[in-house]
Amino acid sequence: MTHAQPDPVPDAPTVAAVVVLAAGQGTRMRSATPKVLHPLGGRSMLGHVLAAAAPLGAGVTVVVVGAGRELVREHLAAVAPDALPVVQEEQRGSGHAAAVALAAVPDLTGPVLLVNGDAPLLRASTVARLVEEHRSRENALTVLTAEVEDPTGLGRIVRDADGSVRAIVEQRDATDEQRAIREINAGVYVGDAAAVRSALGRIDADNDQGELYFTDVLALLVGDGARVGGVIAEDPDDVLGCNDRVELAARRRTLNDRVLDDLMRSGVTVVDPLTTWVDVTVTVGRDAVLEPGTHLQGATSVGDAAHVGPDTTLVDCTVADGASVVRSHCLGAAIGPGATVGPFSYLRPGTDLGRGAKVGAFVETKNVQVGEGSKVPHLSYVGDATIGTGSNIGAATVFVNYDGVAKHRTMIGDHVRVGSDTMLVAPVTVGDGAYTAAGSVITSDVPPGAMGVARAAQRNVAGWVRRRRPGTPAAQAAEAAENRAGALREESSGPSRADTDS
Ligand code: UD1
Ligand code: CA
């Protein structure tokens, strides 16, 4: 199994605390959803940041919340229940946010990772390198930086002649000379808690935005004669922030490229990386093939040599080795080894297909176990059922599971043949080796080996078309057929063909 998880970091260095700054409005997203909750690649932006910091095993993770705080709190409870949300009532700047966070953990000492909540491409390995550099250099503050083509809007890293970091200057406060600098502040820092606290107590809002900037901490510590350093990210993509939906789409694309590159390098065929989207939480086995238009989401895992797509979405599904899923939409389904799904199947939660089972065209399933080798090949709804092994469900069968008030279960034994267009009105059981007649409405149990027939006997109304639809093509065709039949009858009542021919 190949993991597209954030790179595991062996012997990860550690910090006393992680502080995520996530209180900002995210105005440029123009969204009712707080910026850090926008999803990409299977996690929220905030979720990616937390995942990058997780291997540090920090004693405490503080998340500063403000705009949309209720939603952010709810999200944290779901994805990071151990994190401590701390409210920044008024968004007075990143420095103020950091101060609010540190005030919530007054006894904290040692290194603290501070990170902007809008850095979804940040990798665990990059964070680990920053922390390790901070520790080995015995810095008071270490900032993650990157050399970028276009630094517009970002804080610039000001270094002195010998290359030491002296200050971070925001674009709007920068001189023309500083604006030409292409090394930028990633918004990811490791600082000694005591040193950062002391500097935060001294920052002011004397800048173009009138905010308390965390970035001013750096120059203050330099002024104190403390050791301050910068670590340049190996991959500048790691530090890209996300401020509007154009950037969100670009970050999503980058994240997806990374996931697909990892998968391809580990032995997965991705036929068309441009139309294949795989969440960071998904695993895919060797020699699996992902066809164009494949979307793998959430806790999905795809086994070795499995075949998915084209045009298939799998959410929280397990696809076992050698199985195939073609042009289908599947949610919370388990697809057994060598099983086949599609084209055009809709598998809903609780679907569990055994080894070699088949669900075919225009079939919907929900909360159903399909035993080894059993088949539901065409045009059926199968809900709340257990199907044994080697059984076949005829075309257009409906498992009638809902009586308008409650759901009921259908039990189908082994080697059962359910005739086409059978209605199985649950609760009902069809025993091992039993059959049902096509078109039956089965309301009571069919014992093992029996043929269940539940349909009106056929009645033919002779001559109905001639009488009721005279002159139509149907009537003419019927008349011609009757005439032919009449001629045949006359012939067979006369001498035999053999006699006349000889
Ligand atoms: C910030 C940095 C900039 C850096 C860039 C990287 C500052 C002053 N500048 O700029 O040097 O290049 O990130 O992306 O920090 N926040 C709060 N409370 C607030 C204000 C902000 O929690 O009162 C949070 C935001 O949610 C965000 C982070 O702090 O996650 C940074 O704030 P943002 O306004 O996005 O700063 P940038 O202008 O992007
Ligand atoms: Ca930002």
Coordinates of C-alpha atoms and ligand atoms in Angstrom, one line a residue:
M1 CA 0.0 0.0 0.0
T2 CA 1.2 3.4 -0.9
H3 CA 0.4 6.2 1.4
A4 CA -0.3 9.7 0.1
Q5 CA -0.3 10.8 3.7
P6 CA 1.9 13.8 4.8
D7 CA 5.4 12.4 4.8
P8 CA 6.2 10.6 8.0
V9 CA 9.1 12.2 9.8
P10 CA 11.2 9.7 11.7
D11 CA 12.6 11.0 15.0
A12 CA 10.8 14.2 14.5
P13 CA 12.1 17.1 16.6
T14 CA 9.6 18.4 19.0
V15 CA 8.2 21.7 20.3
A16 CA 6.4 22.6 23.5
A17 CA 3.5 24.1 21.7
V18 CA 2.0 24.7 18.3
V19 CA 0.1 28.0 17.8
V20 CA -2.0 28.3 14.6
L21 CA -3.2 31.8 13.8
A22 CA -6.6 31.3 12.3
A23 CA -8.7 34.3 13.4
G24 CA -8.5 36.4 10.3
Q25 CA -11.6 37.2 8.2
G26 CA -10.3 35.9 4.9
T27 CA -12.2 38.8 3.3
R28 CA -10.9 38.1 -0.1
M29 CA -12.5 34.6 -0.2
R30 CA -15.9 36.4 -0.2
S31 CA -17.4 33.5 1.7
A32 CA -19.8 32.8 4.5
T33 CA -17.3 30.0 5.4
P34 CA -14.2 31.1 7.4
K35 CA -11.2 31.0 5.1
V36 CA -9.3 28.3 7.0
L37 CA -12.2 25.9 6.7
H38 CA -12.2 25.9 2.9
P39 CA -11.4 22.3 1.8
L40 CA -8.8 21.1 -0.6
G41 CA -7.3 17.7 -1.2
G42 CA -9.4 16.1 1.6
R43 CA -8.7 18.5 4.4
S44 CA -9.6 22.0 5.4
M45 CA -6.7 24.5 5.0
L46 CA -6.5 24.4 8.8
G47 CA -6.5 20.6 8.7
H48 CA -3.4 20.6 6.4
V49 CA -1.6 23.0 8.8
L50 CA -2.4 20.8 11.8
A51 CA -1.3 17.7 9.9
A52 CA 2.0 19.3 9.0
A53 CA 2.6 20.1 12.7
A54 CA 1.2 16.8 14.1
P55 CA 4.5 14.8 13.9
L56 CA 6.1 17.3 16.3
G57 CA 4.0 15.8 19.0
A58 CA 3.6 19.2 20.7
G59 CA 2.4 19.2 24.3
V60 CA -0.4 21.6 23.4
T61 CA -1.9 23.0 20.1
V62 CA -3.5 26.3 20.4
V63 CA -5.7 27.6 17.6
V64 CA -6.6 31.3 17.6
V65 CA -10.1 31.7 16.4
G66 CA -12.1 34.8 15.6
A67 CA -14.0 35.3 12.4
G68 CA -16.6 32.4 12.2
R69 CA -15.3 31.1 15.5
E70 CA -18.3 28.8 16.1
L71 CA -17.7 27.0 12.8
V72 CA -14.0 26.8 13.4
R73 CA -14.5 25.4 16.9
E74 CA -17.0 22.8 15.6
H75 CA -14.5 21.8 12.9
L76 CA -11.7 21.5 15.4
A77 CA -13.8 19.3 17.7
A78 CA -14.2 16.9 14.7
V79 CA -10.7 16.9 13.3
A80 CA -8.4 17.8 16.2
P81 CA -10.3 17.4 19.4
D82 CA -7.2 17.9 21.5
A83 CA -6.5 21.3 20.1
L84 CA -7.3 24.3 22.3
P85 CA -9.3 27.0 20.6
V86 CA -8.6 30.5 21.9
V87 CA -10.8 33.4 21.0
Q88 CA -9.2 36.6 19.7
E89 CA -12.2 38.9 20.1
E90 CA -11.0 41.6 17.7
Q91 CA -8.7 41.0 14.8
R92 CA -5.9 43.4 15.6
G93 CA -3.2 41.6 13.7
S94 CA -1.0 38.5 13.7
G95 CA 1.1 39.8 16.6
H96 CA -2.0 40.3 18.7
A97 CA -3.3 36.9 17.8
A98 CA 0.0 35.3 18.9
A99 CA -0.1 37.2 22.2
V100 CA -3.7 36.1 22.8
A101 CA -2.6 32.5 22.2
L102 CA 0.4 32.6 24.5
A103 CA -1.7 34.3 27.2
A104 CA -3.8 31.1 27.2
V105 CA -0.8 29.0 28.1
P106 CA 1.0 31.2 30.7
D107 CA 3.3 28.4 32.0
L108 CA 4.6 27.4 28.6
T109 CA 8.4 27.5 28.2
G110 CA 10.6 26.3 25.3
P111 CA 10.2 26.3 21.6
V112 CA 6.8 27.2 20.1
L113 CA 5.8 26.7 16.4
L114 CA 3.7 29.6 15.2
V115 CA 2.0 29.2 11.9
N116 CA -0.5 31.0 9.8
G117 CA -3.7 29.0 9.3
D118 CA -3.7 29.6 5.6
A119 CA -0.7 27.6 4.5
P120 CA -2.2 24.4 3.1
L121 CA 0.9 23.2 1.2
L122 CA 3.1 23.2 4.3
R123 CA 4.8 19.8 4.7
A124 CA 5.7 18.0 7.9
S125 CA 9.2 17.6 6.6
T126 CA 9.6 21.3 6.1
V127 CA 8.3 22.1 9.5
A128 CA 10.6 19.5 11.0
R129 CA 13.6 21.1 9.3
L130 CA 12.7 24.5 10.6
V131 CA 12.4 23.1 14.2
E132 CA 15.7 21.2 13.9
E133 CA 17.5 24.3 12.6
H134 CA 16.0 26.4 15.4
R135 CA 17.2 23.9 18.0
S136 CA 20.7 23.3 16.6
R137 CA 21.5 27.0 16.1
E138 CA 20.1 27.8 19.6
N139 CA 18.0 30.6 18.1
A140 CA 15.5 32.8 19.9
L141 CA 13.5 32.9 16.7
T142 CA 13.7 31.1 13.4
V143 CA 11.6 32.1 10.4
L144 CA 10.7 29.9 7.4
T145 CA 11.3 31.8 4.2
A146 CA 11.2 31.1 0.5
E147 CA 12.6 32.5 -2.7
V148 CA 9.7 33.2 -5.0
E149 CA 9.3 34.6 -8.5
D150 CA 6.5 37.0 -7.5
P151 CA 6.7 38.3 -3.9
T152 CA 3.8 40.7 -4.3
G153 CA 1.8 41.2 -1.1
L154 CA 4.1 39.2 1.1
G155 CA 6.5 40.2 3.9
R156 CA 10.1 40.6 2.7
I157 CA 13.1 39.1 4.5
V158 CA 15.7 41.8 5.1
R159 CA 19.2 40.4 5.6
D160 CA 22.4 42.3 6.3
A161 CA 25.7 42.2 4.5
D162 CA 26.8 38.9 6.1
G163 CA 23.4 37.3 5.4
S164 CA 21.9 37.4 8.8
V165 CA 18.2 38.0 9.0
R166 CA 17.5 41.5 10.4
A167 CA 13.8 42.2 9.8
I168 CA 10.6 41.3 8.1
V169 CA 9.0 44.2 6.3
E170 CA 5.4 44.0 5.0
Q171 CA 5.0 45.0 1.3
R172 CA 2.9 48.0 2.2
D173 CA 5.5 49.3 4.6
A174 CA 8.5 48.4 2.4
T175 CA 10.8 50.8 0.5
D176 CA 11.3 50.3 -3.2
E177 CA 14.6 48.6 -2.5
Q178 CA 13.0 46.2 0.0
R179 CA 10.2 45.4 -2.5
A180 CA 12.8 44.1 -4.9
I181 CA 13.7 41.4 -2.4
R182 CA 12.4 38.0 -3.5
E183 CA 12.9 36.2 -0.2
I184 CA 9.6 36.2 1.6
N185 CA 8.2 35.4 5.0
A186 CA 6.2 32.2 4.9
G187 CA 4.3 33.0 8.1
V188 CA 5.8 30.0 9.9
Y189 CA 8.1 30.6 12.9
V190 CA 9.7 28.7 15.8
G191 CA 10.4 30.9 18.7
D192 CA 11.4 30.5 22.3
A193 CA 8.3 31.2 24.3
A194 CA 9.8 33.6 26.8
A195 CA 11.7 35.6 24.1
V196 CA 8.5 35.8 21.9
R197 CA 6.4 36.9 24.9
S198 CA 8.8 39.6 25.8
A199 CA 9.0 41.0 22.2
L200 CA 5.2 40.7 21.7
G201 CA 4.8 43.0 24.8
R202 CA 6.7 45.6 22.9
I203 CA 5.3 45.6 19.3
D204 CA 3.2 48.6 18.2
A205 CA 0.7 49.3 15.5
D206 CA 2.8 51.9 13.8
N207 CA 2.4 50.6 10.3
D208 CA 0.3 51.1 7.2
Q209 CA -2.5 48.9 8.4
G210 CA -2.4 50.0 12.0
E211 CA -2.2 46.3 13.1
L212 CA 0.0 44.5 15.6
Y213 CA 2.3 42.5 13.3
F214 CA 3.9 39.3 14.6
T215 CA 6.6 40.0 12.1
D216 CA 7.9 42.9 14.1
V217 CA 9.0 40.4 16.8
L218 CA 12.0 39.5 14.7
A219 CA 13.6 43.0 14.5
L220 CA 12.9 43.5 18.2
L221 CA 14.8 40.3 19.1
V222 CA 17.6 41.3 16.8
G223 CA 17.7 44.6 18.7
D224 CA 17.9 42.6 22.0
G225 CA 21.0 40.9 20.6
A226 CA 19.2 37.6 20.5
R227 CA 20.0 34.9 17.9
V228 CA 17.6 35.0 15.0
G229 CA 17.7 32.8 11.8
G230 CA 16.0 32.0 8.6
V231 CA 15.5 28.7 6.9
I232 CA 14.8 28.8 3.2
A233 CA 12.2 26.2 2.2
E234 CA 13.5 23.6 -0.3
D235 CA 10.2 23.8 -2.2
P236 CA 8.8 27.3 -2.4
D237 CA 5.3 25.8 -3.0
D238 CA 5.4 24.8 0.6
V239 CA 4.9 28.3 1.9
L240 CA 2.3 29.6 -0.4
G241 CA -0.6 31.1 1.4
C242 CA -4.1 31.2 0.2
N243 CA -6.1 34.4 0.2
D244 CA -8.8 34.1 -2.5
R245 CA -10.5 31.4 -4.5
V246 CA -8.1 31.8 -7.5
E247 CA -5.2 30.9 -5.1
L248 CA -7.4 28.1 -3.6
A249 CA -7.7 26.5 -7.0
A250 CA -4.0 26.8 -7.6
R251 CA -3.1 25.3 -4.2
R252 CA -5.6 22.5 -4.8
R253 CA -3.9 21.8 -8.1
T254 CA -0.4 21.8 -6.6
L255 CA -1.5 19.5 -3.7
N256 CA -3.1 17.1 -6.2
D257 CA 0.0 17.1 -8.4
R258 CA 2.1 16.1 -5.3
V259 CA -0.3 13.3 -4.4
L260 CA -0.4 11.9 -7.9
D261 CA 3.4 12.2 -8.4
D262 CA 3.9 10.2 -5.2
L263 CA 1.4 7.6 -6.4
M264 CA 3.0 7.3 -9.8
R265 CA 6.5 6.9 -8.3
S266 CA 5.2 4.2 -6.1
G267 CA 3.8 2.1 -8.9
V268 CA 0.3 3.4 -9.6
T269 CA -0.7 4.2 -13.2
V270 CA -2.5 7.6 -13.5
V271 CA -3.7 7.8 -17.1
D272 CA -4.6 11.5 -17.0
P273 CA -3.2 13.5 -14.0
L274 CA -5.1 16.6 -15.1
T275 CA -8.6 15.0 -14.5
T276 CA -7.7 12.7 -11.7
W277 CA -8.2 14.1 -8.2
V278 CA -6.9 12.2 -5.1
D279 CA -7.2 13.4 -1.5
V280 CA -4.1 13.3 0.7
T281 CA -5.9 10.8 2.9
V282 CA -6.3 8.1 0.2
T283 CA -4.1 5.1 -0.3
V284 CA -3.6 3.3 -3.6
G285 CA -1.8 0.0 -4.2
R286 CA 0.8 -1.0 -6.8
D287 CA -0.2 -1.6 -10.4
A288 CA -3.6 0.0 -9.7
V289 CA -4.8 2.0 -12.7
L290 CA -6.7 5.3 -12.3
E291 CA -8.5 6.2 -15.5
P292 CA -9.4 9.8 -16.5
G293 CA -12.1 11.5 -14.4
T294 CA -11.3 9.5 -11.3
H295 CA -12.0 11.2 -7.9
L296 CA -10.8 9.4 -4.8
Q297 CA -11.8 11.1 -1.6
G298 CA -11.7 10.8 2.2
A299 CA -10.8 7.5 3.8
T300 CA -10.7 5.6 0.4
S301 CA -8.2 2.9 -0.2
V302 CA -7.6 1.2 -3.5
G303 CA -5.9 -2.2 -3.6
D304 CA -3.1 -3.6 -5.8
A305 CA -3.9 -4.0 -9.4
A306 CA -7.4 -2.5 -9.0
H307 CA -8.9 -0.5 -11.8
V308 CA -10.8 2.6 -11.2
G309 CA -12.6 4.9 -13.7
P310 CA -13.0 6.5 -16.1
D311 CA -15.4 9.0 -14.5
T312 CA -15.7 7.5 -11.1
T313 CA -16.0 9.0 -7.7
L314 CA -15.2 7.0 -4.6
V315 CA -15.8 8.6 -1.1
D316 CA -14.7 6.6 2.0
C317 CA -14.6 3.4 0.0
T318 CA -12.4 0.3 0.2
V319 CA -11.6 -1.3 -3.1
A320 CA -9.8 -4.6 -2.7
D321 CA -7.0 -6.0 -4.9
G322 CA -7.9 -6.7 -8.5
A323 CA -11.4 -5.1 -8.2
S324 CA -12.7 -2.8 -10.9
V325 CA -15.1 0.2 -10.7
V326 CA -16.1 1.8 -14.0
R327 CA -18.1 5.1 -14.4
S328 CA -19.7 4.9 -11.0
H329 CA -20.4 6.9 -7.8
C330 CA -19.7 5.1 -4.6
L331 CA -20.0 6.3 -1.0
G332 CA -18.9 4.3 2.1
A333 CA -18.8 1.0 0.1
A334 CA -16.5 -2.0 0.5
I335 CA -15.7 -3.7 -2.8
G336 CA -14.2 -7.1 -2.4
P337 CA -11.2 -8.7 -4.2
G338 CA -11.8 -9.1 -7.9
A339 CA -15.3 -7.6 -7.6
T340 CA -16.7 -5.6 -10.5
V341 CA -18.8 -2.4 -10.3
G342 CA -20.4 -0.5 -13.1
P343 CA -20.7 1.0 -15.6
F344 CA -23.2 3.4 -14.0
S345 CA -23.6 2.0 -10.6
Y346 CA -24.5 3.9 -7.4
L347 CA -23.2 2.3 -4.3
R348 CA -24.3 3.9 -1.0
P349 CA -23.1 3.5 2.5
G350 CA -23.1 0.0 4.0
T351 CA -22.6 -1.7 0.7
D352 CA -20.2 -4.7 1.1
L353 CA -19.4 -6.7 -2.0
G354 CA -17.7 -10.1 -1.5
R355 CA -14.9 -11.6 -3.5
G356 CA -15.8 -11.7 -7.2
A357 CA -19.2 -10.1 -6.7
K358 CA -20.7 -8.0 -9.5
V359 CA -22.9 -4.9 -9.4
G360 CA -23.7 -3.8 -12.9
A361 CA -25.3 -1.1 -15.0
F362 CA -27.9 1.2 -13.4
V363 CA -27.9 -0.6 -10.1
E364 CA -28.3 1.3 -6.7
T365 CA -27.3 -0.4 -3.5
K366 CA -27.4 0.6 0.1
N367 CA -26.7 -1.2 3.4
V368 CA -26.3 -4.6 1.7
Q369 CA -24.0 -7.6 1.9
V370 CA -23.5 -9.3 -1.5
G371 CA -21.8 -12.7 -1.0
E372 CA -18.9 -14.1 -2.9
G373 CA -19.6 -14.5 -6.6
S374 CA -23.1 -13.1 -6.4
K375 CA -24.4 -10.8 -9.1
V376 CA -26.8 -7.9 -9.4
P377 CA -26.1 -7.2 -13.1
H378 CA -28.7 -4.7 -14.3
L379 CA -31.3 -2.0 -13.4
S380 CA -32.0 -2.9 -9.8
Y381 CA -32.4 -1.3 -6.4
V382 CA -30.9 -3.4 -3.5
G383 CA -31.4 -1.9 -0.1
D384 CA -31.2 -3.4 3.4
A385 CA -30.4 -6.9 2.3
T386 CA -28.1 -9.9 2.8
I387 CA -27.4 -11.9 -0.3
G388 CA -25.5 -15.2 0.1
T389 CA -22.9 -16.7 -2.3
G390 CA -23.3 -17.5 -5.9
S391 CA -26.8 -15.9 -6.3
N392 CA -28.1 -14.0 -9.2
I393 CA -30.5 -11.1 -9.0
G394 CA -32.4 -10.7 -12.3
A395 CA -32.7 -7.5 -14.2
A396 CA -35.0 -4.8 -12.7
T397 CA -35.4 -6.4 -9.3
V398 CA -36.4 -4.1 -6.5
F399 CA -35.8 -4.8 -2.9
V400 CA -38.8 -3.1 -1.5
N401 CA -37.3 -2.1 1.9
Y402 CA -39.5 0.8 3.0
D403 CA -43.1 0.6 4.0
G404 CA -43.4 4.3 4.4
V405 CA -42.5 4.3 8.0
A406 CA -39.7 1.8 8.7
K407 CA -37.0 0.0 6.7
H408 CA -37.0 -3.8 6.6
R409 CA -34.4 -6.4 5.6
T410 CA -34.4 -9.0 2.9
M411 CA -32.5 -12.2 3.2
I412 CA -31.4 -14.1 0.1
G413 CA -29.7 -17.4 0.5
D414 CA -26.9 -19.1 -1.5
H415 CA -27.3 -20.0 -5.2
V416 CA -30.7 -18.2 -5.4
R417 CA -32.1 -17.2 -8.8
V418 CA -34.3 -14.1 -8.5
G419 CA -36.3 -13.8 -11.7
S420 CA -36.3 -10.5 -13.6
D421 CA -38.6 -7.8 -12.4
T422 CA -39.1 -9.4 -9.0
M423 CA -40.4 -7.1 -6.2
L424 CA -39.0 -8.5 -2.9
V425 CA -41.3 -6.9 -0.3
A426 CA -39.3 -6.9 3.0
P427 CA -39.1 -8.3 5.5
V428 CA -38.8 -11.5 3.4
T429 CA -36.5 -14.4 3.0
V430 CA -35.6 -16.4 -0.1
G431 CA -34.0 -19.7 1.0
D432 CA -30.9 -21.4 -0.4
G433 CA -31.2 -22.6 -4.0
A434 CA -34.7 -21.1 -4.4
Y435 CA -36.0 -19.4 -7.5
T436 CA -38.5 -16.6 -8.0
A437 CA -40.6 -16.3 -11.2
A438 CA -40.0 -13.2 -13.3
G439 CA -42.4 -10.4 -12.5
S440 CA -43.3 -11.8 -9.1
V441 CA -44.2 -9.6 -6.1
I442 CA -42.8 -11.7 -3.3
T443 CA -44.4 -10.9 0.0
S444 CA -43.9 -14.1 1.9
D445 CA -40.8 -16.3 2.4
V446 CA -39.7 -18.7 -0.3
P447 CA -38.4 -22.0 1.2
P448 CA -35.1 -23.4 0.1
G449 CA -35.3 -25.0 -3.4
A450 CA -38.8 -23.7 -4.1
M451 CA -40.0 -21.6 -7.0
G452 CA -41.8 -18.6 -5.7
V453 CA -44.5 -17.5 -8.2
A454 CA -46.6 -14.5 -7.3
R455 CA -48.2 -13.0 -10.3
A456 CA -51.6 -13.1 -12.0
A457 CA -52.2 -16.0 -14.5
Q458 CA -52.0 -14.7 -18.1
R459 CA -55.3 -14.2 -20.0
N460 CA -55.3 -13.6 -23.8
V461 CA -58.3 -11.7 -25.2
A462 CA -58.5 -13.2 -28.7
G463 CA -59.2 -10.8 -31.6
W464 CA -59.1 -7.7 -29.3
V465 CA -56.9 -5.7 -31.7
R466 CA -59.0 -6.4 -34.7
R467 CA -62.1 -5.3 -32.8
R468 CA -60.8 -2.3 -30.9
R469 CA -58.0 -1.0 -33.1
P470 CA -59.3 -1.7 -36.6
G471 CA -57.3 -0.4 -39.6
T472 CA -54.1 0.1 -37.5
P473 CA -50.8 -1.4 -38.6
A474 CA -51.2 -3.7 -35.6
A475 CA -54.6 -4.9 -36.8
Q476 CA -53.2 -5.4 -40.3
A477 CA -50.2 -7.4 -39.0
A478 CA -52.6 -9.5 -36.9
E479 CA -54.9 -10.2 -39.8
A480 CA -51.9 -11.2 -42.0
A481 CA -50.7 -13.6 -39.3
E482 CA -54.2 -15.0 -38.8
N483 CA -54.4 -15.6 -42.6
R484 CA -51.1 -17.3 -42.7
A485 CA -52.1 -19.5 -39.8
G486 CA -55.4 -20.3 -41.5
A487 CA -53.6 -21.3 -44.7
L488 CA -51.2 -23.6 -42.8
R489 CA -54.1 -25.3 -41.0
E490 CA -55.7 -26.1 -44.4
E491 CA -52.5 -27.4 -45.8
S492 CA -51.9 -29.7 -42.8
S493 CA -55.4 -31.1 -43.0
G494 CA -54.9 -32.0 -46.7
P495 CA -52.4 -34.6 -48.1
S496 CA -48.9 -34.5 -46.6
R497 CA -46.1 -32.6 -48.4
A498 CA -44.1 -35.8 -48.8
D499 CA -47.0 -37.4 -50.7
T500 CA -47.5 -34.4 -53.1
D501 CA -43.8 -34.0 -53.8
S502 CA -43.0 -37.6 -54.8
Ligands
UD1_1 C1 1.3 37.4 6.8 C2 2.7 38.0 7.2 C3 3.6 38.2 6.0 C4 3.7 36.8 5.3 C5 2.4 36.2 5.0 C6 2.6 34.8 4.5 C7 2.1 39.4 9.1 C8 2.0 40.8 9.5 N1 2.5 39.3 7.8 O1 0.7 38.3 5.9 O2 4.8 38.7 6.3 O3 4.5 37.0 4.1 O4 1.6 36.1 6.1 O5 1.4 34.3 4.0 O6 1.9 38.5 9.8 N2 -4.6 36.4 11.9 C9 -5.2 36.3 13.1 N3 -5.6 37.4 13.8 C10 -5.5 38.7 13.3 C11 -4.8 38.8 12.0 C12 -4.4 37.6 11.4 O7 -5.4 35.2 13.6 O8 -5.9 39.6 13.9 C13 -4.1 35.2 11.3 C14 -4.8 35.0 9.9 O9 -6.0 34.2 10.1 C15 -3.7 34.3 9.1 C16 -2.4 34.8 9.7 O10 -2.8 35.4 11.0 O11 -3.8 32.9 9.2 C17 -1.8 35.9 8.8 O12 -2.6 37.0 8.6 P1 -2.9 37.6 7.2 O13 -3.8 38.8 7.4 O14 -3.3 36.5 6.3 O15 -1.5 38.1 6.9 P2 -0.8 38.3 5.5 O16 -1.2 39.7 5.0 O17 -1.1 37.2 4.6
CA2 CA -2.4 35.4 4.5

